[in-house]
Amino acid sequence: MEYINLFVKSIFVDNMIFAYFLGMCSYLAVSKNVKTANGLGIAVIAMLIITLPLNYLLNKFVLTPGALSWLGDSFANVDLSFLSFILFIAVIAAFTQVVEMVVEKFMPALYSSLGIYLPLIAVNCAILGGSLFMQQRDFGNIGEAAVYALGSGIGWWLAIVALAAIREKLSYSNVPAGLKGIGITFITVGLMGIAFMAFMGISL
Amino acid sequence: MNAKMKETILNPILKGNPITVLVLGICSSLAVTVELKGALVMALSVIVVTGMSSLICSLLRKTIPNRVRIIIQLVVVAMMVILVDQVLKSFEGTYPLDKQLSVYIGLIITNCIVMGRIEAFALGNKPIPSLLDGLANGVGYGLILIIVAFFRELFGSGTLFGLPVLSALGYTNNGLMILPPMALILIGCIIWVQRSIQKDLQENY
């Protein structure tokens, strides 16, 4: 039950895009059509599911104060938490490389349509943000971390596909000249964010 | 040379602003604009990180192998962010910061402005212009951050830097401005204003 609650919450209430603005750069740039948006969304879900539990283990057994005590008593007081940024980003960058190679080999069409944004997943704030929020929230076990990763990944995917669908329709409408393109997209995302706030306070 | 330097400094602030024109670095910026204090800390941190990491990457540009450059850039940026984070933590006693802000300081690593400027400018230019370019992009980013934070704090809580301004005049706080989506709408409006003045930036579709 707790897991379902966390899952629903991380999709709707703590949505990566609408509540925390994470992964906005690629969100705004790759949302011009639904197909590419779908591909990037799935790549982000995959990255989150792989890297977040890994970083959870890293955080629990290497980084937090006293985490190294499994190495022996002399390590009990070591506090490596200042290294967390660099280790998290290293894990993420390494796995981005792996995902990139897999996508290039098995899904060449998706590879060419994602272009520069595939390597940029390494610097997608949603991925690193997921790990940092995981660290901040102190999850009890790895299951919670994995459920949180899946939920926030699906939330991101949902948000980018919805925006891409709206933008496809939007290109037929008559927008003031100065707002065309990115301006109206910002306002659309803002309005979608207000709509998503209706989910606030949900708990199962 | 001087005209070129001036161009390097002024372009990122107005015509090539990283947020409103290039749409980079929206990720970590919007959530810290609820109040001016957080926005100012964030802006200063980003200015330091973009400037210094552009400088370092530019110094290293001839020795970095092309294939592994992303990882090396990330290490340089992460190192700068750790420095900034540690400096901020050392002031925590006197100037306590929001817990949320500390997450977003970490997220400067993945701020697209930093990586974008290193890729687009620092790897092909001499150290001094790269430093200036990095600093100027940080300023262009900080400027938008502070404009947004100014309106959100003024109309959302009636204060500026925590000091009562509108609330002293009997203003009722507009709770909508505090909510995250308003930051996006405000940036949309800033883009609208900028593109109405600089017509060459308008898009066609």
Coordinates of C-alpha atoms in Angstrom, one line a residue:
Chain A
M1 CA 0.0 0.0 0.0
E2 CA 2.8 2.4 0.9
Y3 CA 4.4 1.6 -2.5
I4 CA 1.2 2.4 -4.4
N5 CA 0.9 5.6 -2.5
L6 CA 4.5 6.6 -3.3
F7 CA 4.0 5.5 -6.9
V8 CA 0.8 7.6 -7.5
K9 CA 2.3 10.5 -5.6
S10 CA 5.5 10.6 -7.6
I11 CA 3.5 10.5 -10.9
F12 CA 0.9 13.2 -10.1
V13 CA 1.6 15.2 -7.0
D14 CA 5.4 15.4 -7.1
N15 CA 5.6 15.4 -10.9
M16 CA 9.1 16.1 -12.0
I17 CA 8.1 18.7 -14.6
F18 CA 5.1 20.5 -13.0
A19 CA 6.2 20.5 -9.4
Y20 CA 10.0 20.7 -9.6
F21 CA 10.8 21.8 -13.2
L22 CA 13.3 19.1 -13.7
G23 CA 14.4 18.2 -17.2
M24 CA 12.9 21.3 -18.7
C25 CA 15.5 21.9 -21.4
S26 CA 14.9 18.7 -23.3
Y27 CA 11.2 18.8 -22.3
L28 CA 10.8 22.1 -24.2
A29 CA 13.1 21.3 -27.1
V30 CA 12.0 17.7 -27.9
S31 CA 8.2 18.2 -27.5
K32 CA 7.5 19.3 -31.1
N33 CA 6.0 15.9 -32.1
V34 CA 4.5 13.1 -30.2
K35 CA 6.6 10.3 -31.6
T36 CA 10.0 11.7 -30.6
A37 CA 8.6 12.9 -27.3
N38 CA 7.5 9.3 -26.6
G39 CA 10.9 7.9 -27.4
L40 CA 12.7 10.4 -25.1
G41 CA 10.2 9.8 -22.3
I42 CA 10.8 6.1 -22.4
A43 CA 14.6 6.7 -22.4
V44 CA 14.2 8.9 -19.3
I45 CA 12.1 6.2 -17.6
A46 CA 14.8 3.6 -18.3
M47 CA 17.6 5.8 -17.1
L48 CA 15.8 6.6 -13.9
I49 CA 15.0 3.0 -13.1
I50 CA 18.6 2.0 -13.7
T51 CA 20.5 4.9 -12.0
L52 CA 18.3 5.7 -9.0
P53 CA 18.5 2.3 -7.2
L54 CA 22.2 2.2 -8.0
N55 CA 22.7 5.7 -6.5
Y56 CA 20.6 4.6 -3.6
L57 CA 23.0 1.8 -2.8
L58 CA 26.0 4.1 -3.4
N59 CA 24.5 6.6 -1.0
K60 CA 23.7 4.0 1.7
F61 CA 26.9 2.1 1.6
V62 CA 29.5 4.7 0.7
L63 CA 28.4 8.3 1.0
T64 CA 26.4 8.9 4.2
P65 CA 28.2 9.6 7.4
G66 CA 29.3 6.3 8.9
A67 CA 28.2 4.3 5.9
L68 CA 31.6 2.8 5.4
S69 CA 31.4 1.0 8.8
W70 CA 30.9 -2.3 6.9
L71 CA 34.6 -2.0 6.0
G72 CA 35.7 -2.2 9.6
D73 CA 35.6 -0.1 12.7
S74 CA 38.3 2.4 11.6
F75 CA 35.9 3.6 8.8
A76 CA 33.0 4.2 11.1
N77 CA 33.5 7.9 11.3
V78 CA 34.2 8.6 7.6
D79 CA 31.8 11.1 6.0
L80 CA 32.0 11.2 2.2
S81 CA 28.7 13.0 1.6
F82 CA 30.5 15.9 -0.1
L83 CA 31.4 13.5 -3.0
S84 CA 27.8 12.6 -3.7
F85 CA 27.4 15.0 -6.7
I86 CA 30.4 13.7 -8.5
L87 CA 29.6 10.0 -7.9
F88 CA 26.0 10.3 -8.9
I89 CA 26.8 12.2 -12.1
A90 CA 29.5 9.6 -12.9
V91 CA 27.0 6.7 -12.6
I92 CA 24.5 8.6 -14.7
A93 CA 27.0 9.6 -17.4
A94 CA 28.3 6.0 -17.6
F95 CA 24.8 4.5 -18.0
T96 CA 23.8 7.2 -20.6
Q97 CA 26.7 5.9 -22.7
V98 CA 25.4 2.4 -22.4
V99 CA 21.8 3.3 -23.2
E100 CA 23.0 5.4 -26.2
M101 CA 24.9 2.4 -27.6
V102 CA 21.9 0.1 -27.1
V103 CA 19.5 2.5 -28.8
E104 CA 21.9 3.1 -31.6
K105 CA 22.2 -0.7 -32.2
F106 CA 18.6 -1.8 -31.8
M107 CA 16.5 1.4 -32.6
P108 CA 18.3 3.4 -35.3
A109 CA 15.2 5.4 -36.2
L110 CA 14.7 6.6 -32.7
Y111 CA 18.5 7.2 -32.4
S112 CA 18.5 9.6 -35.4
S113 CA 15.3 11.4 -34.3
L114 CA 16.6 12.0 -30.8
G115 CA 19.9 13.3 -32.1
I116 CA 21.8 15.4 -29.6
Y117 CA 19.3 14.9 -26.9
L118 CA 20.3 11.3 -26.2
P119 CA 23.8 12.1 -24.9
L120 CA 22.2 15.1 -23.2
I121 CA 20.1 12.8 -21.0
A122 CA 23.4 12.7 -19.0
V123 CA 22.8 16.3 -18.1
N124 CA 19.0 15.9 -17.9
C125 CA 18.2 17.4 -14.5
A126 CA 15.3 14.9 -14.0
I127 CA 17.8 12.1 -13.7
L128 CA 20.3 13.7 -11.3
G129 CA 17.4 15.4 -9.6
G130 CA 15.8 12.1 -8.9
S131 CA 18.9 10.9 -7.2
L132 CA 19.3 14.1 -5.2
F133 CA 15.7 14.0 -4.0
M134 CA 16.2 10.3 -3.1
Q135 CA 19.1 11.4 -0.9
Q136 CA 17.1 14.2 0.6
R137 CA 14.1 12.1 1.4
D138 CA 15.9 9.3 3.1
F139 CA 14.0 6.3 1.6
G140 CA 13.9 3.3 3.9
N141 CA 14.9 0.6 1.4
I142 CA 15.8 0.0 -2.2
G143 CA 12.2 -1.0 -3.1
E144 CA 11.0 2.5 -2.3
A145 CA 13.8 4.1 -4.3
A146 CA 12.9 1.9 -7.3
V147 CA 9.2 2.7 -7.1
Y148 CA 10.0 6.4 -6.8
A149 CA 12.2 6.1 -9.9
L150 CA 9.5 4.4 -11.9
G151 CA 6.8 6.8 -10.8
S152 CA 8.8 10.0 -11.5
G153 CA 9.9 8.5 -14.9
I154 CA 6.3 7.8 -15.9
G155 CA 5.3 11.3 -14.6
W156 CA 7.9 12.8 -16.9
W157 CA 6.9 10.7 -19.9
L158 CA 3.2 11.6 -19.4
A159 CA 4.1 15.3 -19.2
I160 CA 6.2 15.4 -22.4
V161 CA 3.7 13.3 -24.4
A162 CA 0.9 15.6 -23.3
L163 CA 2.8 18.8 -24.2
A164 CA 3.8 17.4 -27.6
A165 CA 0.2 16.6 -28.4
I166 CA -0.8 20.1 -27.4
R167 CA 2.0 21.7 -29.4
E168 CA 1.0 19.7 -32.5
K169 CA -2.5 21.2 -32.3
L170 CA -1.1 24.6 -31.3
S171 CA 0.8 25.0 -34.6
Y172 CA -2.5 25.6 -36.4
S173 CA -3.7 28.3 -34.1
N174 CA -3.3 32.0 -34.4
V175 CA -0.8 33.1 -31.7
P176 CA 0.5 36.7 -31.3
A177 CA 3.8 37.1 -33.2
G178 CA 6.0 37.7 -30.2
L179 CA 4.6 34.6 -28.4
K180 CA 5.0 32.2 -31.3
G181 CA 7.2 29.2 -30.6
I182 CA 8.8 29.1 -27.2
G183 CA 6.8 31.8 -25.5
I184 CA 3.4 30.2 -25.9
T185 CA 5.0 26.8 -24.9
F186 CA 6.1 28.3 -21.6
I187 CA 2.6 29.6 -20.9
T188 CA 1.1 26.2 -22.0
V189 CA 3.3 24.4 -19.6
G190 CA 2.3 26.8 -16.8
L191 CA -1.4 26.2 -17.5
M192 CA -0.8 22.4 -17.5
G193 CA 1.0 22.8 -14.2
I194 CA -2.0 24.6 -12.7
A195 CA -4.2 21.7 -14.0
F196 CA -1.8 19.2 -12.4
M197 CA -2.2 20.9 -9.1
A198 CA -5.7 19.5 -8.8
F199 CA -3.9 16.2 -7.8
M200 CA -2.3 17.9 -4.8
G201 CA -3.0 16.3 -1.4
I202 CA -4.0 12.9 -2.9
S203 CA -3.0 10.0 -0.7
L204 CA -4.2 6.5 -0.9
Chain B
M1 CA 39.4 43.0 -30.3
N2 CA 37.7 45.3 -27.9
A3 CA 34.5 45.4 -30.0
K4 CA 34.6 41.6 -30.0
M5 CA 35.0 41.4 -26.3
K6 CA 32.1 43.8 -25.8
E7 CA 30.0 41.6 -28.1
T8 CA 31.1 38.5 -26.1
I9 CA 29.9 40.2 -22.9
L10 CA 26.7 41.9 -24.1
N11 CA 25.3 39.2 -26.4
P12 CA 24.4 36.6 -23.7
I13 CA 22.7 39.3 -21.6
L14 CA 20.3 40.6 -24.3
K15 CA 20.3 39.1 -27.8
G16 CA 21.4 35.6 -26.9
N17 CA 20.1 35.4 -23.4
P18 CA 20.4 31.7 -22.3
I19 CA 16.9 31.5 -20.8
T20 CA 14.7 33.5 -23.1
V21 CA 16.4 32.9 -26.4
L22 CA 18.4 29.7 -26.2
V23 CA 16.0 28.1 -23.7
L24 CA 18.8 26.6 -21.7
G25 CA 19.0 26.0 -17.9
I26 CA 15.3 26.3 -17.2
C27 CA 15.5 23.2 -15.1
S28 CA 17.1 24.3 -11.9
S29 CA 16.2 27.9 -12.1
L30 CA 12.4 28.2 -11.8
A31 CA 11.9 26.6 -8.5
V32 CA 14.2 29.0 -6.7
T33 CA 12.4 32.1 -7.8
V34 CA 9.8 32.2 -5.0
E35 CA 11.8 34.8 -3.2
L36 CA 14.6 37.2 -4.1
K37 CA 17.1 35.8 -1.6
G38 CA 17.2 32.3 -3.0
A39 CA 17.3 33.7 -6.6
L40 CA 20.2 35.9 -5.8
V41 CA 22.2 33.0 -4.2
M42 CA 21.4 30.8 -7.1
A43 CA 22.3 33.5 -9.7
L44 CA 25.7 34.1 -8.0
S45 CA 26.4 30.4 -7.7
V46 CA 25.7 29.9 -11.4
I47 CA 27.8 32.9 -12.4
V48 CA 30.8 31.5 -10.5
V49 CA 30.3 28.0 -11.9
T50 CA 29.8 29.0 -15.5
G51 CA 32.8 31.4 -15.4
M52 CA 35.2 29.2 -13.7
S53 CA 34.4 26.0 -15.5
S54 CA 34.5 27.7 -18.9
L55 CA 38.0 29.0 -17.9
I56 CA 39.3 25.6 -16.8
C57 CA 37.9 23.8 -19.8
S58 CA 39.3 26.4 -22.1
L59 CA 42.7 26.0 -20.5
L60 CA 42.4 22.2 -21.0
R61 CA 40.9 22.4 -24.5
K62 CA 44.0 21.2 -26.3
T63 CA 44.6 18.2 -24.0
I64 CA 41.0 16.8 -23.8
P65 CA 40.5 13.9 -26.2
N66 CA 37.3 14.5 -28.2
R67 CA 35.6 11.2 -27.4
V68 CA 35.7 11.5 -23.6
R69 CA 35.1 15.3 -23.4
I70 CA 31.6 15.1 -21.9
I71 CA 32.8 13.1 -18.9
I72 CA 35.8 15.5 -18.4
Q73 CA 33.5 18.5 -18.6
L74 CA 31.2 17.0 -16.1
V75 CA 34.0 16.4 -13.7
V76 CA 35.2 20.0 -14.0
V77 CA 31.7 21.3 -13.5
A78 CA 30.9 19.0 -10.6
M79 CA 34.1 20.0 -8.9
M80 CA 33.1 23.7 -9.2
V81 CA 29.6 22.9 -7.9
I82 CA 31.0 21.0 -4.9
L83 CA 33.2 24.0 -4.1
V84 CA 30.3 26.4 -4.3
D85 CA 28.1 24.0 -2.2
Q86 CA 30.8 23.7 0.5
V87 CA 31.2 27.5 0.6
L88 CA 27.5 27.9 1.0
K89 CA 27.4 25.2 3.7
S90 CA 30.1 27.0 5.7
F91 CA 27.8 30.1 5.9
E92 CA 24.9 28.0 6.9
G93 CA 25.1 29.1 10.5
T94 CA 24.9 32.8 9.8
Y95 CA 22.7 32.7 6.6
P96 CA 20.5 29.6 6.8
L97 CA 19.4 28.4 3.3
D98 CA 16.2 26.6 2.3
K99 CA 16.7 22.8 2.2
Q100 CA 15.1 22.8 -1.3
L101 CA 17.7 25.3 -2.5
S102 CA 20.6 23.0 -1.7
V103 CA 19.1 20.4 -4.1
Y104 CA 19.0 22.9 -6.8
I105 CA 22.6 24.0 -6.2
G106 CA 23.6 20.4 -6.9
L107 CA 21.5 20.6 -10.0
I108 CA 23.8 23.3 -11.4
I109 CA 25.9 20.4 -12.6
T110 CA 23.2 19.5 -15.1
N111 CA 22.4 23.1 -15.9
C112 CA 22.5 23.1 -19.7
I113 CA 24.0 26.6 -19.7
V114 CA 27.2 25.4 -18.2
M115 CA 27.7 22.5 -20.5
G116 CA 26.3 24.4 -23.5
R117 CA 28.8 27.2 -23.1
I118 CA 31.7 24.9 -22.6
E119 CA 30.7 22.9 -25.8
A120 CA 29.9 25.9 -27.9
F121 CA 32.5 28.5 -26.8
A122 CA 35.2 27.4 -24.3
L123 CA 36.5 24.5 -26.3
G124 CA 37.2 26.7 -29.3
N125 CA 38.4 29.9 -27.7
K126 CA 41.2 31.3 -25.6
P127 CA 40.9 31.3 -21.7
I128 CA 40.1 35.0 -21.2
P129 CA 37.2 35.3 -23.7
S130 CA 35.9 32.0 -22.4
L131 CA 35.9 33.3 -18.9
L132 CA 34.1 36.5 -20.0
D133 CA 31.6 34.4 -22.0
G134 CA 30.9 32.1 -19.0
L135 CA 30.5 35.0 -16.6
A136 CA 28.2 36.9 -19.1
N137 CA 26.0 33.9 -19.6
G138 CA 25.7 33.5 -15.9
V139 CA 24.7 37.2 -15.6
G140 CA 22.1 36.8 -18.4
Y141 CA 20.7 33.8 -16.5
G142 CA 20.7 35.6 -13.2
L143 CA 19.0 38.7 -14.6
I144 CA 16.0 36.7 -15.7
L145 CA 16.0 34.8 -12.4
I146 CA 15.9 38.1 -10.4
I147 CA 13.2 39.7 -12.6
V148 CA 11.0 36.6 -12.1
A149 CA 11.8 36.4 -8.4
F150 CA 11.1 40.2 -8.0
F151 CA 7.5 39.9 -9.3
R152 CA 6.8 36.6 -7.5
E153 CA 7.9 37.8 -4.1
L154 CA 6.4 41.2 -4.5
F155 CA 2.9 40.0 -5.5
G156 CA 3.1 36.6 -3.8
S157 CA 4.1 37.6 -0.3
G158 CA 4.1 41.4 -0.6
T159 CA 7.8 41.6 0.5
L160 CA 11.2 42.2 -1.1
F161 CA 14.2 40.3 0.4
G162 CA 11.8 39.5 3.3
L163 CA 11.1 43.1 4.1
P164 CA 7.5 44.1 3.9
V165 CA 6.7 46.4 0.9
L166 CA 3.2 45.9 -0.5
S167 CA 2.1 44.0 2.7
A168 CA 2.7 47.2 4.7
L169 CA 0.2 49.0 2.4
G170 CA -2.5 46.5 3.3
Y171 CA -2.1 44.3 0.2
T172 CA -3.7 40.9 0.2
N173 CA -1.1 38.2 -0.9
N174 CA -1.8 36.6 -4.3
G175 CA -1.2 32.9 -3.5
L176 CA -1.1 32.0 -7.2
M177 CA 2.2 33.8 -7.6
I178 CA 3.9 31.5 -5.1
L179 CA 2.8 28.4 -7.0
P180 CA 5.4 26.9 -9.4
P181 CA 3.4 27.3 -12.7
M182 CA 3.4 31.1 -12.4
A183 CA 7.2 31.1 -12.9
L184 CA 6.7 29.6 -16.3
I185 CA 3.9 32.0 -17.2
L186 CA 6.1 34.9 -16.1
I187 CA 9.0 33.8 -18.2
G188 CA 6.6 33.4 -21.1
C189 CA 5.6 37.0 -20.6
I190 CA 9.2 38.1 -20.4
I191 CA 9.8 36.3 -23.8
W192 CA 6.8 38.1 -25.2
V193 CA 8.0 41.5 -24.2
Q194 CA 11.6 40.8 -25.4
R195 CA 10.4 39.5 -28.8
S196 CA 8.0 42.4 -29.3
I197 CA 11.0 44.7 -29.0
Q198 CA 13.6 42.6 -30.9
K199 CA 11.4 41.5 -33.8
D200 CA 14.2 39.5 -35.4
L201 CA 13.9 36.9 -32.7
Q202 CA 10.3 36.0 -33.5
E203 CA 9.6 32.4 -34.7
N204 CA 7.4 31.6 -37.6
Y205 CA 5.4 28.6 -36.8

